[in-house]
Coordinates of N, CA, C and O in Angstrom, one line a residue:
M38 N 102.3 115.7 107.0 CA 103.4 115.3 107.9 C 103.8 114.0 107.5 O 102.9 113.1 107.2
L39 N 105.1 113.7 107.4 CA 105.6 112.4 107.0 C 107.0 112.2 107.6 O 107.6 113.2 108.2
L40 N 107.6 111.0 107.3 CA 109.0 110.8 107.6 C 109.8 111.1 106.4 O 109.4 110.6 105.4
F41 N 110.9 111.7 106.6 CA 111.7 112.2 105.4 C 113.1 111.8 105.6 O 113.7 111.8 106.7
W42 N 113.7 111.3 104.5 CA 115.2 111.0 104.5 C 115.8 111.5 103.1 O 115.1 111.4 102.1
N43 N 117.0 112.0 103.2 CA 117.5 112.5 101.9 C 119.0 112.0 101.9 O 119.6 111.8 103.0
D44 N 119.6 112.0 100.7 CA 120.9 111.5 100.7 C 122.0 112.5 101.1 O 123.2 112.2 101.2
N45 N 121.6 113.7 101.5 CA 122.5 114.7 102.0 C 122.4 114.9 103.5 O 122.9 115.7 104.1
S46 N 121.7 113.9 104.1 CA 121.4 114.0 105.6 C 122.6 113.7 106.4 O 122.6 113.8 107.7
G47 N 123.8 113.3 105.8 CA 125.0 113.0 106.6 C 124.8 111.8 107.7 O 125.2 112.0 108.8
G48 N 124.1 110.9 107.3 CA 124.0 109.7 108.2 C 122.7 109.9 109.1 O 122.4 108.9 109.8
E49 N 122.1 111.0 109.0 CA 120.9 111.2 109.8 C 119.7 110.2 109.4 O 119.6 110.0 108.2
S50 N 119.1 109.7 110.4 CA 117.9 108.8 110.0 C 116.7 109.5 109.6 O 116.7 110.8 109.4
W51 N 115.6 108.8 109.6 CA 114.3 109.5 109.2 C 113.9 110.6 110.2 O 114.1 110.4 111.4
V52 N 113.5 111.7 109.6 CA 113.1 112.8 110.4 C 111.6 113.2 110.2 O 111.2 113.0 109.0
A53 N 110.9 113.8 111.0 CA 109.5 114.4 110.7 C 109.6 115.6 110.0 O 110.3 116.5 110.3
R54 N 108.9 115.7 108.9 CA 108.9 116.9 108.1 C 107.5 117.0 107.4 O 106.7 116.1 107.5
S55 N 107.2 118.2 106.8 CA 106.0 118.4 106.1 C 106.4 118.7 104.7 O 107.4 119.3 104.4
I56 N 105.7 118.2 103.7 CA 105.8 118.4 102.2 C 104.7 119.3 101.8 O 103.6 119.0 102.1
M57 N 105.0 120.3 101.1 CA 104.1 121.2 100.6 C 104.4 121.3 99.1 O 105.5 121.4 98.6
V58 N 103.3 121.2 98.3 CA 103.4 121.4 96.9 C 102.7 122.7 96.5 O 101.6 123.0 96.8
V59 N 103.5 123.7 95.9 CA 103.1 125.0 95.6 C 103.5 125.2 94.1 O 104.6 125.3 93.8
E60 N 102.4 125.3 93.4 CA 102.6 125.5 91.8 C 103.5 124.4 91.4 O 103.1 123.3 91.5
E61 N 104.7 124.7 90.9 CA 105.5 123.6 90.4 C 106.7 123.3 91.3 O 107.6 122.6 90.9
Y62 N 106.5 123.7 92.5 CA 107.6 123.4 93.5 C 107.1 122.5 94.6 O 106.0 122.5 95.0
M63 N 108.0 121.7 95.0 CA 107.9 120.8 96.2 C 108.8 121.4 97.3 O 110.0 121.4 97.1
L64 N 108.2 121.7 98.4 CA 108.9 122.2 99.5 C 108.9 121.3 100.7 O 107.9 120.7 101.1
V65 N 110.1 121.1 101.3 CA 110.3 120.3 102.5 C 110.4 121.3 103.7 O 111.3 122.2 103.7
C66 N 109.5 121.2 104.7 CA 109.4 122.1 105.8 C 109.7 121.4 107.1 O 109.2 120.4 107.3
I67 N 110.3 122.1 108.0 CA 110.4 121.8 109.4 C 109.4 122.5 110.2 O 109.3 123.7 110.1
E68 N 108.7 121.8 111.1 CA 107.7 122.4 111.9 C 108.2 122.6 113.3 O 108.8 121.7 113.8
N69 N 108.0 123.8 113.9 CA 108.4 124.1 115.2 C 107.2 123.8 116.2 O 106.4 124.7 116.4
F70 N 107.0 122.6 116.5 CA 105.8 122.2 117.2 C 105.6 123.0 118.5 O 104.3 123.3 118.8
P71 N 106.5 123.3 119.4 CA 106.2 124.2 120.5 C 105.5 125.6 120.2 O 104.8 126.1 120.9
Q72 N 105.8 126.0 118.9 CA 105.2 127.2 118.4 C 103.8 127.2 118.0 O 103.1 128.2 117.8
F73 N 103.3 126.0 117.8 CA 102.0 125.7 117.4 C 100.9 126.3 118.2 O 101.0 126.1 119.4
G74 N 100.0 127.0 117.6 CA 98.9 127.6 118.4 C 99.2 128.8 119.2 O 98.4 129.4 119.9
T75 N 100.5 129.4 119.1 CA 100.8 130.6 119.8 C 101.0 131.7 118.7 O 101.4 131.5 117.6
F76 N 100.8 132.9 119.2 CA 101.2 134.1 118.4 C 102.7 134.4 118.7 O 103.1 134.3 119.8
V77 N 103.3 134.9 117.6 CA 104.8 135.3 117.8 C 104.9 136.3 118.9 O 105.8 136.2 119.8
A78 N 103.9 137.3 119.0 CA 104.1 138.3 120.1 C 103.9 137.7 121.5 O 104.5 138.1 122.4
D79 N 103.0 136.6 121.5 CA 102.7 136.0 122.9 C 103.9 135.1 123.3 O 104.1 135.0 124.5
S80 N 104.6 134.5 122.4 CA 105.6 133.5 122.8 C 106.9 134.1 123.2 O 107.8 133.5 123.8
G81 N 107.2 135.4 122.8 CA 108.5 136.0 123.2 C 109.6 135.7 122.2 O 110.8 136.1 122.4
T82 N 109.3 134.8 121.2 CA 110.4 134.5 120.2 C 109.9 135.0 118.8 O 108.8 135.2 118.7
S83 N 110.8 134.9 118.0 CA 110.5 135.3 116.6 C 110.6 134.2 115.7 O 110.4 134.4 114.4
S84 N 110.7 132.9 116.2 CA 110.8 131.9 115.3 C 109.4 131.4 114.7 O 108.5 131.3 115.4
P85 N 109.4 131.2 113.4 CA 108.1 130.9 112.8 C 107.8 129.4 113.1 O 108.6 128.6 113.5
Y86 N 106.5 129.0 112.8 CA 106.0 127.7 113.0 C 106.6 126.8 111.9 O 107.1 125.7 112.2
Y87 N 106.7 127.3 110.7 CA 107.4 126.5 109.6 C 108.6 127.2 109.2 O 108.7 128.4 109.2
S88 N 109.6 126.4 108.9 CA 110.8 126.9 108.3 C 111.2 126.0 107.1 O 110.9 124.7 107.1
L89 N 111.7 126.5 106.0 CA 112.0 125.8 104.9 C 113.3 125.1 105.0 O 114.3 125.6 105.4
H90 N 113.3 123.7 104.8 CA 114.4 122.8 104.8 C 115.2 122.8 103.5 O 116.3 123.0 103.3
S91 N 114.4 122.4 102.4 CA 114.9 122.4 101.0 C 113.8 122.4 100.1 O 112.5 122.3 100.5
G92 N 114.0 122.5 98.8 CA 112.9 122.3 97.9 C 113.5 121.9 96.5 O 114.7 121.9 96.2
C93 N 112.6 121.7 95.5 CA 112.9 121.4 94.1 C 111.7 121.7 93.3 O 110.6 122.0 93.7
T94 N 112.0 121.7 92.0 CA 110.9 121.9 91.0 C 110.5 120.5 90.6 O 111.3 119.6 90.5
I95 N 109.3 120.4 90.5 CA 108.6 119.0 90.1 C 109.1 118.6 88.7 O 109.4 117.4 88.5
R96 N 109.5 119.5 87.9 CA 110.0 119.2 86.5 C 111.4 118.6 86.6 O 111.8 117.8 85.7
D97 N 112.1 118.7 87.7 CA 113.5 118.0 87.9 C 113.4 116.6 88.4 O 114.4 116.0 88.6
I98 N 112.1 116.1 88.6 CA 112.0 114.7 89.1 C 112.4 113.7 87.9 O 111.8 114.0 86.9
L99 N 113.4 112.9 88.2 CA 113.7 112.0 87.1 C 112.9 110.7 87.1 O 112.7 110.0 86.2
E100 N 112.6 110.3 88.5 CA 111.9 109.0 88.7 C 111.3 108.9 90.0 O 111.8 109.7 91.0
M101 N 110.1 108.2 90.1 CA 109.4 108.1 91.3 C 109.2 106.6 91.5 O 108.7 105.9 90.6
V102 N 109.6 106.1 92.6 CA 109.4 104.7 93.0 C 108.5 104.6 94.2 O 108.7 105.2 95.2
I103 N 107.4 103.8 94.1 CA 106.4 103.7 95.1 C 106.5 102.3 95.7 O 106.4 101.3 95.0
E104 N 106.6 102.3 97.1 CA 106.6 101.0 97.8 C 105.4 101.0 98.6 O 105.3 101.8 99.5
L105 N 104.5 100.0 98.5 CA 103.3 100.0 99.3 C 103.4 99.0 100.5 O 102.8 99.1 101.5
S106 N 104.2 97.9 100.3 CA 104.4 97.0 101.4 C 105.9 96.7 101.6 O 106.7 96.6 100.7
P107 N 106.3 96.5 102.8 CA 105.6 96.6 104.1 C 105.5 98.0 104.6 O 104.8 98.3 105.5
V108 N 106.1 99.0 103.9 CA 105.9 100.4 104.4 C 105.3 101.2 103.2 O 105.5 100.8 102.1
R109 N 104.7 102.4 103.5 CA 104.2 103.2 102.5 C 105.4 104.2 102.2 O 105.5 105.2 103.0
C110 N 106.1 104.1 101.1 CA 107.3 105.0 101.0 C 107.3 105.3 99.4 O 107.1 104.5 98.6
V111 N 107.8 106.6 99.2 CA 108.0 107.1 97.8 C 109.4 107.5 97.8 O 109.8 108.3 98.7
T112 N 110.1 107.0 96.9 CA 111.5 107.5 96.6 C 111.5 108.3 95.3 O 111.0 107.9 94.3
L113 N 112.1 109.5 95.5 CA 112.1 110.5 94.3 C 113.6 110.7 94.0 O 114.4 111.0 94.9
T114 N 114.0 110.6 92.8 CA 115.3 111.0 92.3 C 115.1 112.2 91.5 O 114.3 112.4 90.6
F115 N 116.0 113.3 91.9 CA 115.9 114.6 91.3 C 117.2 114.9 90.6 O 118.3 114.5 90.9
A116 N 117.0 115.8 89.5 CA 118.2 116.3 88.8 C 118.9 117.3 89.7 O 120.1 117.5 89.6
D117 N 118.1 118.1 90.6 CA 118.8 119.1 91.5 C 117.8 119.5 92.6 O 116.6 119.3 92.4
V118 N 118.4 119.6 93.7 CA 117.6 120.0 94.9 C 118.2 121.3 95.4 O 119.5 121.5 95.4
L119 N 117.4 122.3 95.8 CA 117.9 123.6 96.2 C 117.8 123.8 97.7 O 116.8 123.4 98.3
P120 N 118.9 124.2 98.3 CA 118.8 124.5 99.8 C 117.9 125.6 100.2 O 117.6 126.5 99.3
A121 N 117.5 125.6 101.4 CA 116.5 126.6 101.8 C 117.1 128.0 101.7 O 116.3 128.9 101.5
T122 N 118.3 128.2 101.9 CA 118.9 129.5 101.9 C 118.7 130.3 100.6 O 118.7 131.5 100.7
N123 N 118.7 129.6 99.5 CA 118.5 130.3 98.2 C 117.4 129.9 97.4 O 117.5 130.1 96.2
F124 N 116.4 129.2 97.9 CA 115.4 128.6 97.1 C 114.6 129.7 96.3 O 114.2 129.5 95.2
F125 N 114.2 130.8 97.0 CA 113.4 131.7 96.4 C 114.2 133.0 95.8 O 113.6 134.0 95.6
S126 N 115.4 132.9 95.7 CA 116.2 134.1 95.2 C 116.5 133.9 93.8 O 116.4 132.9 93.1
N127 N 117.0 135.0 93.1 CA 117.2 135.1 91.7 C 118.5 134.4 91.5 O 118.8 134.0 90.3
K128 N 119.2 134.0 92.4 CA 120.5 133.2 92.3 C 120.2 131.9 91.7 O 121.1 131.3 91.1
I129 N 119.1 131.3 91.9 CA 118.7 130.0 91.5 C 118.9 129.9 90.0 O 119.5 128.9 89.5
K130 N 118.3 130.8 89.2 CA 118.3 130.7 87.8 C 119.8 130.8 87.3 O 120.1 130.1 86.4
K131 N 120.5 131.7 87.8 CA 122.0 131.8 87.5 C 122.7 130.5 87.8 O 123.5 130.0 86.9
E132 N 122.6 129.9 88.9 CA 123.3 128.7 89.2 C 122.9 127.6 88.4 O 123.7 126.8 88.0
R133 N 121.6 127.5 88.0 CA 121.1 126.4 87.3 C 121.6 126.5 85.8 O 121.9 125.5 85.2
Q134 N 121.8 127.7 85.4 CA 122.3 127.9 84.0 C 123.8 127.6 83.9 O 124.3 127.1 82.9
L135 N 124.5 127.8 85.0 CA 125.9 127.6 85.0 C 126.3 126.0 85.2 O 127.3 125.6 84.9
A136 N 125.4 125.4 85.8 CA 125.6 123.9 86.1 C 125.6 123.2 84.7 O 124.5 123.1 84.0
E137 N 126.7 122.4 84.3 CA 126.7 121.7 83.1 C 126.1 120.3 83.3 O 125.4 119.9 82.4
T138 N 126.3 119.7 84.5 CA 125.7 118.5 84.7 C 124.9 118.5 86.1 O 125.4 119.1 87.0
P139 N 123.7 118.0 86.0 CA 122.9 118.1 87.3 C 123.5 117.2 88.4 O 124.1 116.2 88.2
N140 N 123.2 117.7 89.6 CA 123.5 116.9 90.8 C 122.3 116.0 91.2 O 121.2 116.5 91.3
L141 N 122.5 114.7 91.1 CA 121.5 113.8 91.4 C 121.2 113.7 92.9 O 122.2 113.6 93.7
H142 N 120.0 113.7 93.4 CA 119.6 113.6 94.7 C 118.5 112.7 94.9 O 117.7 112.6 94.0
T143 N 118.4 112.1 96.1 CA 117.4 111.1 96.4 C 116.7 111.6 97.7 O 117.3 111.9 98.7
W144 N 115.3 111.6 97.6 CA 114.5 111.9 98.8 C 113.7 110.6 99.0 O 113.2 110.0 98.0
K145 N 113.5 110.1 100.3 CA 112.5 109.1 100.6 C 111.5 109.7 101.5 O 111.8 110.3 102.5
L146 N 110.3 109.5 101.1 CA 109.1 109.9 101.9 C 108.3 108.8 102.4 O 107.8 108.0 101.7
K147 N 108.2 108.7 103.8 CA 107.5 107.6 104.4 C 106.2 108.2 104.9 O 106.1 109.0 105.7
W148 N 105.0 107.6 104.4 CA 103.7 108.1 104.6 C 103.0 107.4 105.7 O 103.3 106.1 105.9
Y149 N 102.1 108.0 106.4 CA 101.3 107.3 107.5 C 100.1 106.6 106.9 O 99.5 105.8 107.6
S150 N 99.6 107.0 105.7 CA 98.4 106.4 105.2 C 98.5 106.2 103.7 O 99.1 107.0 103.1
D151 N 97.8 105.2 103.3 CA 97.8 104.9 101.8 C 97.1 106.1 101.0 O 97.5 106.4 100.0
D152 N 96.1 106.5 101.6 CA 95.3 107.6 101.0 C 96.2 108.8 100.7 O 96.1 109.4 99.7
A153 N 96.9 109.3 101.8 CA 97.7 110.5 101.6 C 98.9 110.2 100.6 O 99.1 111.1 99.7
L154 N 99.4 109.0 100.6 CA 100.4 108.6 99.6 C 99.9 108.6 98.2 O 100.5 109.3 97.2
L155 N 98.7 108.1 97.9 CA 98.1 108.0 96.6 C 97.7 109.5 96.1 O 97.9 109.8 94.9
K156 N 97.3 110.3 97.0 CA 96.9 111.7 96.6 C 98.1 112.5 96.2 O 98.2 113.2 95.2
F157 N 99.2 112.3 97.0 CA 100.5 112.9 96.7 C 101.0 112.6 95.2 O 101.4 113.3 94.5
V158 N 101.1 111.2 95.0 CA 101.5 110.7 93.7 C 100.6 111.3 92.6 O 101.2 111.7 91.6
A159 N 99.3 111.2 92.7 CA 98.4 111.7 91.7 C 98.7 113.2 91.4 O 98.7 113.6 90.2
L160 N 98.9 114.0 92.4 CA 99.1 115.4 92.3 C 100.4 115.8 91.6 O 100.5 116.5 90.7
V161 N 101.5 115.1 92.0 CA 102.8 115.3 91.4 C 102.8 114.8 90.0 O 103.4 115.5 89.1
K162 N 102.2 113.7 89.7 CA 102.2 113.2 88.2 C 101.4 114.2 87.4 O 101.8 114.5 86.3
A163 N 100.3 114.7 88.0 CA 99.5 115.7 87.1 C 100.3 116.9 86.9 O 100.3 117.5 85.8
I164 N 101.0 117.5 87.9 CA 101.7 118.7 87.7 C 102.9 118.5 86.8 O 103.2 119.3 85.9
Y165 N 103.6 117.4 86.9 CA 104.7 117.0 86.1 C 104.2 116.9 84.7 O 105.0 117.5 83.7
L166 N 103.1 116.3 84.3 CA 102.6 116.2 83.0 C 102.3 117.6 82.4 O 102.5 117.8 81.2
G167 N 101.9 118.5 83.3 CA 101.6 119.9 82.8 C 102.9 120.7 82.5 O 102.8 121.7 81.7
L168 N 104.0 120.3 83.1 CA 105.3 121.0 82.9 C 106.1 120.4 81.8 O 106.9 121.1 81.3
K169 N 106.0 119.1 81.6 CA 106.8 118.4 80.6 C 105.9 117.8 79.6 O 104.8 117.7 79.8
S170 N 106.5 117.4 78.4 CA 105.7 116.8 77.4 C 105.5 115.2 77.5 O 104.9 114.6 76.8
S171 N 106.3 114.7 78.5 CA 106.2 113.3 78.8 C 105.7 113.0 80.2 O 105.9 113.8 81.1
P172 N 105.1 111.7 80.5 CA 104.7 111.5 81.8 C 105.8 111.1 82.7 O 107.0 110.8 82.2
L173 N 105.6 111.3 84.0 CA 106.6 111.1 85.0 C 106.9 109.5 85.1 O 106.0 108.7 85.1
P174 N 108.2 109.2 85.0 CA 108.5 107.8 85.1 C 108.2 107.3 86.5 O 108.8 107.7 87.5
V175 N 107.3 106.3 86.7 CA 106.9 105.8 88.0 C 107.0 104.3 88.0 O 106.6 103.6 87.0
K176 N 107.6 103.8 89.0 CA 107.7 102.4 89.2 C 107.0 102.0 90.5 O 107.1 102.8 91.5
C177 N 106.4 100.9 90.6 CA 105.6 100.4 91.9 C 106.2 99.0 92.3 O 106.3 98.2 91.5
I178 N 106.6 99.1 93.6 CA 107.1 97.8 94.2 C 106.2 97.4 95.3 O 105.8 98.3 96.2
S179 N 105.7 96.2 95.2 CA 104.8 95.8 96.3 C 105.3 94.6 97.0 O 106.1 94.0 96.7

């Protein structure tokens, strides 16, 4: 759980989100807190606890900027971000092949602890290195 901001938020400020790293993908999820701890059959609704907000492939990260003071923040610049509606569809590969120039996007992730931030950075850097032949460009601002 962290605070999330992206350049497509339409002026929306920081919102609570969850980030999940699955294989080579980074997923931003919305949590339905009232649904926590209940079974779908018990609650009378069919809404899931997690819903996908957006996602990207880690290989599409162009730069990572880490700010440790005064806030724990990571800024990621991506070549492309995929909306939740078509993230896991076959349409992704076709759209990406048709795109001549990537759409640049920025995500800002504000962490609650230094430990969580550092583990996230280490994980993303390791996965990136396994996907590309060069290390992830990382800047640190303190």
